[in-house]
CSV table of C-alpha atoms and ligand atoms in Angstrom, one decimal:
chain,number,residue,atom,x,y,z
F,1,UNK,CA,95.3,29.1,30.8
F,2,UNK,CA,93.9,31.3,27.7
F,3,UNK,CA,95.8,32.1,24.5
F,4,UNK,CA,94.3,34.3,21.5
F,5,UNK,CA,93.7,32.8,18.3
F,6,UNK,CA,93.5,35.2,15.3
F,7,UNK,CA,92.0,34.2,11.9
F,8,UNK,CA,94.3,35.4,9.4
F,9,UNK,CA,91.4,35.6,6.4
F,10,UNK,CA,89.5,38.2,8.4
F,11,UNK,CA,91.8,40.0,11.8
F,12,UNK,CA,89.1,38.3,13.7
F,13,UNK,CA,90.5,37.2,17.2
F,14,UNK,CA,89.2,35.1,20.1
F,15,UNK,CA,90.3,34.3,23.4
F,16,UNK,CA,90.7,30.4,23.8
F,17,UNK,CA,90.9,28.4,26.9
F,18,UNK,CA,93.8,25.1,26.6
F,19,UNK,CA,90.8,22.8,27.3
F,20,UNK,CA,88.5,24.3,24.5
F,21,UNK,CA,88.9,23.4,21.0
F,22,UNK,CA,89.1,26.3,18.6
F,23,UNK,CA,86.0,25.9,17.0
F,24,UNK,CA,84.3,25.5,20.3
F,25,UNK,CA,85.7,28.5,21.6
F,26,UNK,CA,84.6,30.9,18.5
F,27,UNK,CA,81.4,29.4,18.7
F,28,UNK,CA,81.0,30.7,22.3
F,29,UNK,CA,82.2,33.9,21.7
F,30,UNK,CA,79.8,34.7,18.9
F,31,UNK,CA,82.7,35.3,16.5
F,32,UNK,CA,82.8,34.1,13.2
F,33,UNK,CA,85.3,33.4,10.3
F,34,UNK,CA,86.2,29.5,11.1
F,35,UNK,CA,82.9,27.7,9.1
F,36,UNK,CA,81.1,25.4,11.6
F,37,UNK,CA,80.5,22.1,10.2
F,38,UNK,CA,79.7,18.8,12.8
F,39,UNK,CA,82.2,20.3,15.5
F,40,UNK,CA,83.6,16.8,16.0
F,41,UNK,CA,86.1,15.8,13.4
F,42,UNK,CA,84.2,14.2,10.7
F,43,UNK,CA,83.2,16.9,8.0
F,44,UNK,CA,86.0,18.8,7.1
F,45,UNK,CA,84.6,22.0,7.1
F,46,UNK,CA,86.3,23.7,9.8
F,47,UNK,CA,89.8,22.7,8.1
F,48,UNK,CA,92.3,25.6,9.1
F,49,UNK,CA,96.5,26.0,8.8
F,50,UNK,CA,98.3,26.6,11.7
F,51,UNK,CA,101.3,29.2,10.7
F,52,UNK,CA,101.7,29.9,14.3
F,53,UNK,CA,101.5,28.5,17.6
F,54,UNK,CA,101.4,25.3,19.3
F,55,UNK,CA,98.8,22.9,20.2
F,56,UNK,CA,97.4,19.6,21.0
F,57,UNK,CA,94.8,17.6,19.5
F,58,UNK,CA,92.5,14.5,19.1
F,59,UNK,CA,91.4,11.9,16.5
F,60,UNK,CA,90.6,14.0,13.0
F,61,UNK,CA,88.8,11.9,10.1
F,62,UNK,CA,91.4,10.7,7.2
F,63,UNK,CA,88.7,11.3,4.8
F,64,UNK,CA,89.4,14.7,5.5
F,65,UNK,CA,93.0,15.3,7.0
F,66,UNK,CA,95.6,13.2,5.6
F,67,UNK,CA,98.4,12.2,7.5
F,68,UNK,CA,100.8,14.7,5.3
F,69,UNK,CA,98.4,17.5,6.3
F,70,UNK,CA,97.8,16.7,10.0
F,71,UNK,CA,101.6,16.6,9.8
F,72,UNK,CA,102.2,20.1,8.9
F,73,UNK,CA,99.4,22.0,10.4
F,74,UNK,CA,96.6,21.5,8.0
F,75,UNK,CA,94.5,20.1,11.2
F,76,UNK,CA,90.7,20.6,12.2
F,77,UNK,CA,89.8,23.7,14.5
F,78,UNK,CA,87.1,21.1,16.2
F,79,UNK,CA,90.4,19.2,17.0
F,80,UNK,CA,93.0,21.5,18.2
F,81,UNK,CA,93.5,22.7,21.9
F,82,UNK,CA,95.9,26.1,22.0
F,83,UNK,CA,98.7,25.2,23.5
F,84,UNK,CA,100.4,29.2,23.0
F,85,UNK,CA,98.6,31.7,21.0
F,86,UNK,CA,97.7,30.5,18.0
F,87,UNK,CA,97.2,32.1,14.3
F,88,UNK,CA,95.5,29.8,11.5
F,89,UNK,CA,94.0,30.5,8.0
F,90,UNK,CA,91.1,28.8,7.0
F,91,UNK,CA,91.6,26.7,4.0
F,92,UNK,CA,88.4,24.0,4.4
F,93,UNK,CA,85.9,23.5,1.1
F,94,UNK,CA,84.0,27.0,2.4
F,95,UNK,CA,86.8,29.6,2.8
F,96,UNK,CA,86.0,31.0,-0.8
F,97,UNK,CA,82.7,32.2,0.6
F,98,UNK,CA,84.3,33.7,3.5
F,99,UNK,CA,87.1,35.8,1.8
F,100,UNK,CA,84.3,36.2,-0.7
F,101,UNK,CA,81.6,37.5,1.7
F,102,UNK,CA,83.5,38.1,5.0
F,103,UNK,CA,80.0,36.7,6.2
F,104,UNK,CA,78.3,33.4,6.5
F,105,UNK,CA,75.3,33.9,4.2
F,106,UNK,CA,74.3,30.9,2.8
F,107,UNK,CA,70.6,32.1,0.9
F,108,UNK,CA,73.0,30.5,-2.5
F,109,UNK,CA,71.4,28.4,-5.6
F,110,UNK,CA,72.1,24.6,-5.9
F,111,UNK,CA,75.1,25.3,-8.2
F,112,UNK,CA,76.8,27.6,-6.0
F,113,UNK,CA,76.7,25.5,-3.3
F,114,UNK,CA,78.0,22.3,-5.4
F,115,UNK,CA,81.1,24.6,-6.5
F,116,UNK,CA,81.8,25.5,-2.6
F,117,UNK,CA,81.2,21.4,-2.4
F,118,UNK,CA,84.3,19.9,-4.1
F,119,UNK,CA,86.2,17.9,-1.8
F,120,UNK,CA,89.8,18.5,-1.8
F,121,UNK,CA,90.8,15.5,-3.6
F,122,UNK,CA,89.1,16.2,-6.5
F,123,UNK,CA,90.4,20.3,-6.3
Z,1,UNK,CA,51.2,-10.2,1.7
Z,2,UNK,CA,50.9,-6.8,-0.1
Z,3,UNK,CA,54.4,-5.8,0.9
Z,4,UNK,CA,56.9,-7.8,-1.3
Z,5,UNK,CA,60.5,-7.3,-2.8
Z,6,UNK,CA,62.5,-5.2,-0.8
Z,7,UNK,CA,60.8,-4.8,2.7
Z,8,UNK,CA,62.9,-1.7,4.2
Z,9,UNK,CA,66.2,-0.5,5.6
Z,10,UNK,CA,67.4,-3.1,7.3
Z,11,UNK,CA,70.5,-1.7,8.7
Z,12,UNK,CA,73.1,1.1,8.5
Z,13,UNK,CA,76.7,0.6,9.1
Z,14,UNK,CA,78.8,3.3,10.3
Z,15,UNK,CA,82.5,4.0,10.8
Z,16,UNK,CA,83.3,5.9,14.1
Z,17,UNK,CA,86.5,7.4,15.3
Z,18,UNK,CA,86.4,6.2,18.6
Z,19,UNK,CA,83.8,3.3,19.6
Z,20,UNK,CA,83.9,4.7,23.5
Z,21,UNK,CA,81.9,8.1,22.7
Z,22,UNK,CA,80.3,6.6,20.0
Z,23,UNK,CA,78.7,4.1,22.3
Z,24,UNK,CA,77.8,7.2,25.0
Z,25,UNK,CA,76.3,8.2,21.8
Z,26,UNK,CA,74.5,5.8,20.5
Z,27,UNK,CA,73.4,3.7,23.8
Z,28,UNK,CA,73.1,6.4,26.3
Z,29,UNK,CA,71.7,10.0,24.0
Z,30,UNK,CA,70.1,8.0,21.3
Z,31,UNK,CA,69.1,5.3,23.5
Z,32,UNK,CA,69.7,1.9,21.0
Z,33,UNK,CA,70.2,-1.0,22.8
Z,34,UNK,CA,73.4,-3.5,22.0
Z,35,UNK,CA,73.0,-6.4,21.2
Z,36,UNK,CA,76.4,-7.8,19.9
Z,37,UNK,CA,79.8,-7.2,19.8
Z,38,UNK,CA,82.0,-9.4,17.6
Z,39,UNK,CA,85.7,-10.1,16.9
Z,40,UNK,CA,86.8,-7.1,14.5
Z,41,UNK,CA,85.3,-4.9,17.7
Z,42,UNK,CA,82.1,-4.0,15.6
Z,43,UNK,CA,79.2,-3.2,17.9
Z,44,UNK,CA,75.5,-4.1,17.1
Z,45,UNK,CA,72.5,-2.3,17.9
Z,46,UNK,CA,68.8,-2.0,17.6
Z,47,UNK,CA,65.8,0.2,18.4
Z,48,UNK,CA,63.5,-0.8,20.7
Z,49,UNK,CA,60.3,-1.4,18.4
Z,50,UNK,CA,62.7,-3.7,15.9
Z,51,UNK,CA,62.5,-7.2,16.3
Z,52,UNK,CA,65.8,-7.9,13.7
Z,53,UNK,CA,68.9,-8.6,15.8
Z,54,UNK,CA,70.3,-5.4,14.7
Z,55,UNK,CA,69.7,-2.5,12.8
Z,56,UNK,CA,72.9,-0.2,13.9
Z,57,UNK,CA,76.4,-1.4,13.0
Z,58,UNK,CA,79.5,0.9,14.7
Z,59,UNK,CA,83.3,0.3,13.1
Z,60,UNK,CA,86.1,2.2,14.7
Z,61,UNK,CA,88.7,3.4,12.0
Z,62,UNK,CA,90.4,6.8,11.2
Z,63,UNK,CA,87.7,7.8,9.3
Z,64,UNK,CA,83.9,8.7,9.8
Z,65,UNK,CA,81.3,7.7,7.3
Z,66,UNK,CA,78.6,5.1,6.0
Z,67,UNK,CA,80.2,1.7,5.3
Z,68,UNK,CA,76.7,0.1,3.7
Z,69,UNK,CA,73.2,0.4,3.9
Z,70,UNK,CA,71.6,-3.0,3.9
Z,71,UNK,CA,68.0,-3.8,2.7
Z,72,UNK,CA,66.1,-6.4,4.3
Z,73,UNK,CA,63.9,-8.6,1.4
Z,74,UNK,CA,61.1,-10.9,1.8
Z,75,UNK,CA,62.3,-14.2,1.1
Z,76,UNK,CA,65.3,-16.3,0.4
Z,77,UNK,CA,64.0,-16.9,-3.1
Z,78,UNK,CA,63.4,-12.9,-3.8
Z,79,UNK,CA,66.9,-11.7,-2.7
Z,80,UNK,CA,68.0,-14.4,-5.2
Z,81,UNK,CA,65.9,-13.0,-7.8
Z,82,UNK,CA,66.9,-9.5,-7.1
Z,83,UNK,CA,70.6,-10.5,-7.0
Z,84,UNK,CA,70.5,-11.9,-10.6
Z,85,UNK,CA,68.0,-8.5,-11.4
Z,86,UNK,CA,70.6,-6.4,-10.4
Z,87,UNK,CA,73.4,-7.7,-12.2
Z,88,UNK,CA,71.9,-8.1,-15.7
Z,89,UNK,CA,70.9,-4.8,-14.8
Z,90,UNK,CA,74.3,-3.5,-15.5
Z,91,UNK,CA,74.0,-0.4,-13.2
Z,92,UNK,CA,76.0,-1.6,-10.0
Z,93,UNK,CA,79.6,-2.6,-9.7
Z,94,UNK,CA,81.7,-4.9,-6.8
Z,95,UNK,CA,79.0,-7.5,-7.1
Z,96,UNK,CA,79.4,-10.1,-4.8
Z,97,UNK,CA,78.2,-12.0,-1.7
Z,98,UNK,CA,79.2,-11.7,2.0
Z,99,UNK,CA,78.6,-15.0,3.9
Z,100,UNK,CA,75.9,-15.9,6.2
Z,101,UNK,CA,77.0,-14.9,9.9
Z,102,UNK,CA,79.6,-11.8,8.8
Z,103,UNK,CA,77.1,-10.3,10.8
Z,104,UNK,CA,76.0,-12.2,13.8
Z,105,UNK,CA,71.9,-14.1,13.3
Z,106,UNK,CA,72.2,-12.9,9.2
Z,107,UNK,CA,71.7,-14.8,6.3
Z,108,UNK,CA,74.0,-14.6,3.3
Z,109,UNK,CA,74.1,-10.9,2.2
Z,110,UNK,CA,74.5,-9.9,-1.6
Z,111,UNK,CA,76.4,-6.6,-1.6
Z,112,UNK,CA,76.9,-4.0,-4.7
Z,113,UNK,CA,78.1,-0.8,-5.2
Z,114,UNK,CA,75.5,2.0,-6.8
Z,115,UNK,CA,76.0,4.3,-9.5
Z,116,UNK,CA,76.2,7.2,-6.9
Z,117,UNK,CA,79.1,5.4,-4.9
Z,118,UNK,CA,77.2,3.8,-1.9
Z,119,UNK,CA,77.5,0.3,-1.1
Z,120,UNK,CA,74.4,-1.6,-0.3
Z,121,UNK,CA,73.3,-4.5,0.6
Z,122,UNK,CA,70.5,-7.2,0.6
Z,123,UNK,CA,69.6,-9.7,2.8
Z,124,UNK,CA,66.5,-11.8,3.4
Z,125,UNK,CA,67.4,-13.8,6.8
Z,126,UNK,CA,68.4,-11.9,10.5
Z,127,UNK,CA,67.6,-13.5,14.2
Z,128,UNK,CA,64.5,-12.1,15.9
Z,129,UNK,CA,65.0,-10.6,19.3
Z,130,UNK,CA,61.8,-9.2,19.8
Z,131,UNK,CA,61.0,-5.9,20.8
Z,132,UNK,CA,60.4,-6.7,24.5
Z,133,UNK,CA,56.5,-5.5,24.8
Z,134,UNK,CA,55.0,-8.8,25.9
Z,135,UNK,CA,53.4,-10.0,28.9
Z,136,UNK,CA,52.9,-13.4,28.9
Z,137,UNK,CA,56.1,-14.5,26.3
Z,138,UNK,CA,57.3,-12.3,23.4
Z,139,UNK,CA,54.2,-11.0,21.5
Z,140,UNK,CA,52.0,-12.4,23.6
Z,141,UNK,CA,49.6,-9.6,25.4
Z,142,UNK,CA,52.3,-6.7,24.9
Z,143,UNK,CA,52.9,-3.6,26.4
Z,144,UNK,CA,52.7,-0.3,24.2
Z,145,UNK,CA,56.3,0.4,25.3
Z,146,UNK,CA,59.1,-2.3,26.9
Z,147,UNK,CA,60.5,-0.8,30.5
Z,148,UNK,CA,64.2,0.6,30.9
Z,149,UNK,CA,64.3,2.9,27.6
Z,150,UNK,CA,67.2,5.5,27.5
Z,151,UNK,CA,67.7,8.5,26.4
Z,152,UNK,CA,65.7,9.7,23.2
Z,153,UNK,CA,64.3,6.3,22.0
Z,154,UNK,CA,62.9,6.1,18.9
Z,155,UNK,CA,61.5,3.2,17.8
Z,156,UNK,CA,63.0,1.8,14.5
Z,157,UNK,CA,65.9,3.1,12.1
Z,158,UNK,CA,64.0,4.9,9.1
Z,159,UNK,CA,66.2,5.7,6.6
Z,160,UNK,CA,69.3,7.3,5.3
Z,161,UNK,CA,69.9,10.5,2.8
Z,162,UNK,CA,72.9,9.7,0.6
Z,163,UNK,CA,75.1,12.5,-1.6
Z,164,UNK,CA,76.3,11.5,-4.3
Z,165,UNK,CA,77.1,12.0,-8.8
Z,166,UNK,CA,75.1,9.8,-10.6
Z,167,UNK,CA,71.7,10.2,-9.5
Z,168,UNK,CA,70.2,9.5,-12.3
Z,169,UNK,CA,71.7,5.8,-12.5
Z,170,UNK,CA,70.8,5.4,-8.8
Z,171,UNK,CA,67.0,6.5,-9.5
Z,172,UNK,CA,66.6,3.8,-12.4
Z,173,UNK,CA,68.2,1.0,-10.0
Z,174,UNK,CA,66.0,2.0,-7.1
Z,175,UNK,CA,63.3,2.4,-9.3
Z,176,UNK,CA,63.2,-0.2,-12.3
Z,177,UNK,CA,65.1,-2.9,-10.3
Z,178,UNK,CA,64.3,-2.9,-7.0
Z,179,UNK,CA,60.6,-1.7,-7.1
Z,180,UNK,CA,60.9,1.5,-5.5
Z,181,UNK,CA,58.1,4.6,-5.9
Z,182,UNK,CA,59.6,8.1,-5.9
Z,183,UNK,CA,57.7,9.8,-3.3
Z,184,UNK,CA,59.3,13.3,-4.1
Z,185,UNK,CA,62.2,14.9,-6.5
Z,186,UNK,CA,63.4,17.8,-6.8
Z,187,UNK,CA,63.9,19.5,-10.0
Z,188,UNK,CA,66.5,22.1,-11.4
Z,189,UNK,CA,66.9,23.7,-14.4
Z,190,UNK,CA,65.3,26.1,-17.1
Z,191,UNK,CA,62.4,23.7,-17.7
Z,192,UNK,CA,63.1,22.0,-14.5
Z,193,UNK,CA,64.0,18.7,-16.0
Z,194,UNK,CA,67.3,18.1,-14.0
Z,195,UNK,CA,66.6,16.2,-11.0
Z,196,UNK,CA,69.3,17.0,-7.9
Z,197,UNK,CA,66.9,15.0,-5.1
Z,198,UNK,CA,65.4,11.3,-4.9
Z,199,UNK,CA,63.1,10.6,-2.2
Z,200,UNK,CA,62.1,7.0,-3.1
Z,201,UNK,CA,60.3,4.5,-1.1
Z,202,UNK,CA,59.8,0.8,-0.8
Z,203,UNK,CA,57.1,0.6,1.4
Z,204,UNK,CA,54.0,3.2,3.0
Z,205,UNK,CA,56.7,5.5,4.7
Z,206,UNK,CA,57.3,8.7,2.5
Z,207,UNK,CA,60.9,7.2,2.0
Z,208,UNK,CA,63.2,4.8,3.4
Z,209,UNK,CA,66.2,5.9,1.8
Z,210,UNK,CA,66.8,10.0,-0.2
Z,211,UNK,CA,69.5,10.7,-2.6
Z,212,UNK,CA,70.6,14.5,-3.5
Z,213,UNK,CA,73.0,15.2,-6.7
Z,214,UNK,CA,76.5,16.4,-5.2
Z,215,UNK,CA,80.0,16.0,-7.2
Z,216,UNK,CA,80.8,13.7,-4.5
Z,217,UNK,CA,80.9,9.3,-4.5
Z,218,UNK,CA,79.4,7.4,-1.5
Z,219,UNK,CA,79.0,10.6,0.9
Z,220,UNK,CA,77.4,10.0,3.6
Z,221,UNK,CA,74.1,13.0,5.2
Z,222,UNK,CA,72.4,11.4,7.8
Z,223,UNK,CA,70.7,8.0,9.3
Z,224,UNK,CA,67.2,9.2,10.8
Z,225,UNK,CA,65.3,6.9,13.6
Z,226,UNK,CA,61.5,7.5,13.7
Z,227,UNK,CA,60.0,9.3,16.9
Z,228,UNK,CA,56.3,8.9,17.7
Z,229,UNK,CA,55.2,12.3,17.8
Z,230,UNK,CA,56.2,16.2,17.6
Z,231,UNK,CA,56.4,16.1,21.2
Z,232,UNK,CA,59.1,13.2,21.4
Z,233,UNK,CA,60.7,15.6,18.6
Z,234,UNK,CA,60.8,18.5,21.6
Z,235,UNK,CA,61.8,16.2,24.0
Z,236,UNK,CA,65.1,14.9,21.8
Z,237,UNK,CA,65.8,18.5,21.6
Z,238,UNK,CA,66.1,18.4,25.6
Z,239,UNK,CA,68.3,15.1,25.8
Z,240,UNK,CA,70.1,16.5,23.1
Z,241,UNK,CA,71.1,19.9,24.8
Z,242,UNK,CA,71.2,18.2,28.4
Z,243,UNK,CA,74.0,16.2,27.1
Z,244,UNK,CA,75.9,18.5,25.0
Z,245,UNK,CA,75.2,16.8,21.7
Z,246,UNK,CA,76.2,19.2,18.4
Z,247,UNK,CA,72.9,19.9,17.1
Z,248,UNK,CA,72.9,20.9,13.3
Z,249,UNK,CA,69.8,22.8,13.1
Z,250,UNK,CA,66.0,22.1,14.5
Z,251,UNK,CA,63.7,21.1,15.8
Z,252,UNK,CA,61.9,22.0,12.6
Z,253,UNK,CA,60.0,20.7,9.8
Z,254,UNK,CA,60.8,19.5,6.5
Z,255,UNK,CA,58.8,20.4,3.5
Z,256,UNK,CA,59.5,17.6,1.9
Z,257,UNK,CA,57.6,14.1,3.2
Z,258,UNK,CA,56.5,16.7,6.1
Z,259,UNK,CA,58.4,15.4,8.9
Z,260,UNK,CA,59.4,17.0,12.4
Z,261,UNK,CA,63.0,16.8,12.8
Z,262,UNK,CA,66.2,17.5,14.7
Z,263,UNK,CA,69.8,16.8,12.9
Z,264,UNK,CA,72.5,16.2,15.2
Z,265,UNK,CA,76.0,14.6,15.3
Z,266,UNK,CA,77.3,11.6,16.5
Z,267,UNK,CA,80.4,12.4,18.2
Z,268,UNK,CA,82.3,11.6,14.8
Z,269,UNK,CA,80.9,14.1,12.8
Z,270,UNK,CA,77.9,11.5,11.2
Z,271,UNK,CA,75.2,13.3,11.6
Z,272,UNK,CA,71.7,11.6,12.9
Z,273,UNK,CA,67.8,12.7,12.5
Z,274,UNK,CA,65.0,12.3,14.1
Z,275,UNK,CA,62.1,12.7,12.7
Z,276,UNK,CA,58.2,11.9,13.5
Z,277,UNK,CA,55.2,12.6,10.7
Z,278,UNK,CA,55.3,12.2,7.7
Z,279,UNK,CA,52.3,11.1,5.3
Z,280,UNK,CA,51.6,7.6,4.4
Z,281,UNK,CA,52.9,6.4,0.6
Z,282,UNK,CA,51.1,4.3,-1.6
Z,283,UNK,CA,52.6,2.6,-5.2
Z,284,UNK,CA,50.2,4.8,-7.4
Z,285,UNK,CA,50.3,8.0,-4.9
Z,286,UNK,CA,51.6,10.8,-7.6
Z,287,UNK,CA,54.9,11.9,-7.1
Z,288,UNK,CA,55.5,15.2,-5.7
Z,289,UNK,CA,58.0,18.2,-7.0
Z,290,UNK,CA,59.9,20.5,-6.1
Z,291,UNK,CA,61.4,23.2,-8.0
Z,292,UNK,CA,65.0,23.7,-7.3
Z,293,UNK,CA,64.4,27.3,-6.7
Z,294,UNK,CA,61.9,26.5,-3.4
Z,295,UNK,CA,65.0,23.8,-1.9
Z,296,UNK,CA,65.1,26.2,1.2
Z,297,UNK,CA,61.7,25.7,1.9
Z,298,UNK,CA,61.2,21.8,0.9
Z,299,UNK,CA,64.5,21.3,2.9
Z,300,UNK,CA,63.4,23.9,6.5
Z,301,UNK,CA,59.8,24.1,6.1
Z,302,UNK,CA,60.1,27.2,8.6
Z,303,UNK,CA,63.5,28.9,7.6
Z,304,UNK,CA,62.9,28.5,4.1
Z,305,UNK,CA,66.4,28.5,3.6
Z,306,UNK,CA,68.8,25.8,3.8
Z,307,UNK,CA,71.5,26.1,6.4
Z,308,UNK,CA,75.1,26.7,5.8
Z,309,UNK,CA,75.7,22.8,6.7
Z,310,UNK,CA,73.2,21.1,4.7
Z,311,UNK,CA,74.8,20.6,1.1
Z,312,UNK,CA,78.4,21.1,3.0
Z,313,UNK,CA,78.8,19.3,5.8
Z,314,UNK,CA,78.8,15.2,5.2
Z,315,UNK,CA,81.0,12.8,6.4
P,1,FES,S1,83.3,21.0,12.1
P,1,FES,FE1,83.2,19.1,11.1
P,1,FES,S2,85.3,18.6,11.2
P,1,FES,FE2,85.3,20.4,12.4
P,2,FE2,FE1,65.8,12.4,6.9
């Protein structure tokens, strides 16, 4: 079974099979928009919330979902498995420089990068 | 013996989200070999060129990251001597001492929190295994490599690169207490007197443990093992795709300490290296710079750019 998953940031949508994590399934498409981090629960950076849809998913790290969050749809793309089609806005520590750029370019200076960098705890 | 003090890393201990894949992981891709499992469910492992009982330590909790990094010293008396060091020093906190045995064949382990966040640890006693090359009894007319080796193989847990705020306080520790050189930093800033990277060693390996300057405590960037050659480099890269592992960028080179790499991630999001090359450090070698402005470069020797992961994704 496939459902569509749009990014809400940038339109982008993507076809997404209910065995295929999010992230996983952007990555194969060549589509972009969802920042790729590890791809397996631990970094944060793929952090999205779900406004629509339903889904299933596996063990996220705490040091980067909390309970609270995991609760209401705050959840990790690398994670999730559609369910129904699914639309999520990416919220992780790098969706400034996606709204900013639309892109992925990453040619930025030391400080840049340490302002992308705080973690959400200390936002 | 030349080499005194500190000695190297002795072992890194991780947390994992689930100990099954991490074991596929860690055993079967990676190719360490248990050696213990104990009562809290922790599982022990080693490369196969280390004789310690362990140099690997897995935890399964709900989150991913370093636990400690633990130094192994060259006598009883000098991790004494380094304990008391470090305390007058006054640039550690959560001082204390973990009992001989928390970790199966180890000595007592002193244990202290750096100024960047990271908890390490120092111990002078572990059980020798052997690393399985002899012949005729362990040591004893050896083969260059022990039969049964899976996966990628390296042969020894090298070091670890570590994010985190106060760098500077780190550096002076690692460098005024604990005897370390500083193989390489890198320097930012108008007159370029703002260091944001530490590559210190404690022994003839370009470094055995790398800080970088992040507004982060006790983050964790990667444990590397040490492959023999650029070939055995390749070849990871083919038992890494083969089995699906998320690879993070490589293989490549580094510009800084000049080492052949591939990063990947354990199936937890903690990403691993390895690495061959690599020059050989001496105490009065001069330290090498780089200017903040060339970290693509000194970071991906060939890129000369740093990927989109490497100052964001940690665990
Ligand atoms: S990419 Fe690291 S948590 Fe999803
Ligand atoms: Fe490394």
């Amino acid at each position: 079974m496939h459902f569509v998953v749009t990014i809400e940031n940038t339109g982008e949508t993507f076809r997404c099979g209910e065995e295929d994590n999010v992230l996983q399934a952007m990555e194969q498409l060549q589509r972009r928009g969802i920042p790729v981090g590890c791809r397996n629960g631990g970094c944060g950076v793929c952090k999205v919330q779900v406004s629509e849809g339903s889904y299933t998913k596996r063990k996220m790290s705490r040091a980067v979902i909390s309970a609270d969050e995991e609760a209401s749809g705050c959840v990790l793309a690398c994670k999730i498995y559609p369910q129904s089609d699914l639309r999520v806005e990416v919220v992780g520590k790098m969706a400034r420089a996606i709204v900013a750029k639309k892109s992925m370019s990453f040619d930025f200076g030391f400080a840049t990068a340490t302002a992308i960098n705080q973690p959400d705890e200390e936002k | 013996m030349a080499l005194t003090g500190v000695l190297r890393p002795g072992h890194v201990a991780l947390r994992v989200l689930e100990m099954g894949p991490a074991l596929k992981h860690y055993k079967d891709v990676l190719g360490l070999i248990e050696t213990a499992r104990d009562d809290k469910g922790r599982v022990f492992l080693k490369a196969w060129d280390e004789h310690d009982h362990h140099s690997v330590v897995l935890r399964e909790t709900d989150e991913a990251g370093m636990d400690y990094m633990g130094w192994k010293v060259a006598s009883v008396a000098t991790l004494k001597k380094l304990a008391t060091d470090i305390e007058q020093s006054g640039l550690c906190t959560d001082l204390g001492w973990v009992p001989a045995g928390e970790h199966p064949t180890t000595g007592e382990r002193f244990r202290f929190t750096i100024p960047t966040g990271h908890v390490m640890e120092l111990f002078a006693e572990k059980g020798i295994v052997g690393n399985n090359c002899g012949t005729d009894g362990e040591n004893i007319n050896p083969n260059p490599w022990p039969d049964g080796l899976q996966g990628i193989s390296p042969s020894r847990f090298d070091h670890c690169l570590l994010y985190g705020d106060d760098l500077d306080g780190t550096v002076k520790l690692f460098t005024e207490v604990l005897g370390f050189g500083l193989a390489e930093q890198v320097m930012a800033g108008e007159d370029k007197s703002f260091m944001i990277g530490a590559f210190l060693s404690c022994s003839n390996k370009a470094h055995d443990v790398a800080f970088i300057r992040q507004p982060v405590k006790g983050k964790f960037h990667h444990a590397s093992f040490e492959l023999g050659s650029w070939e055995k480099v390749l070849h990871a890269g083919d038992v890494l795709s083969r089995n699906h592992t998320s690879i993070d960028i490589g293989p490549t080179r580094h510009g800084i300490t000049r080492g052949e790499t591939i990063y990947f991630f354990d199936p937890s999001g903690n990403r691993n290296e390895v690495f061959s090359g690599g020059y050989i450090y001496y105490p009065d070698r001069p330290t090498i710079t780089w200017w903040d402005v060339e970290l693509g470069p000194a970071i991906f020797y060939h890129d000369r750019k740093l990927n989109e992961a490497f100052l964001s994704v940690f665990t």
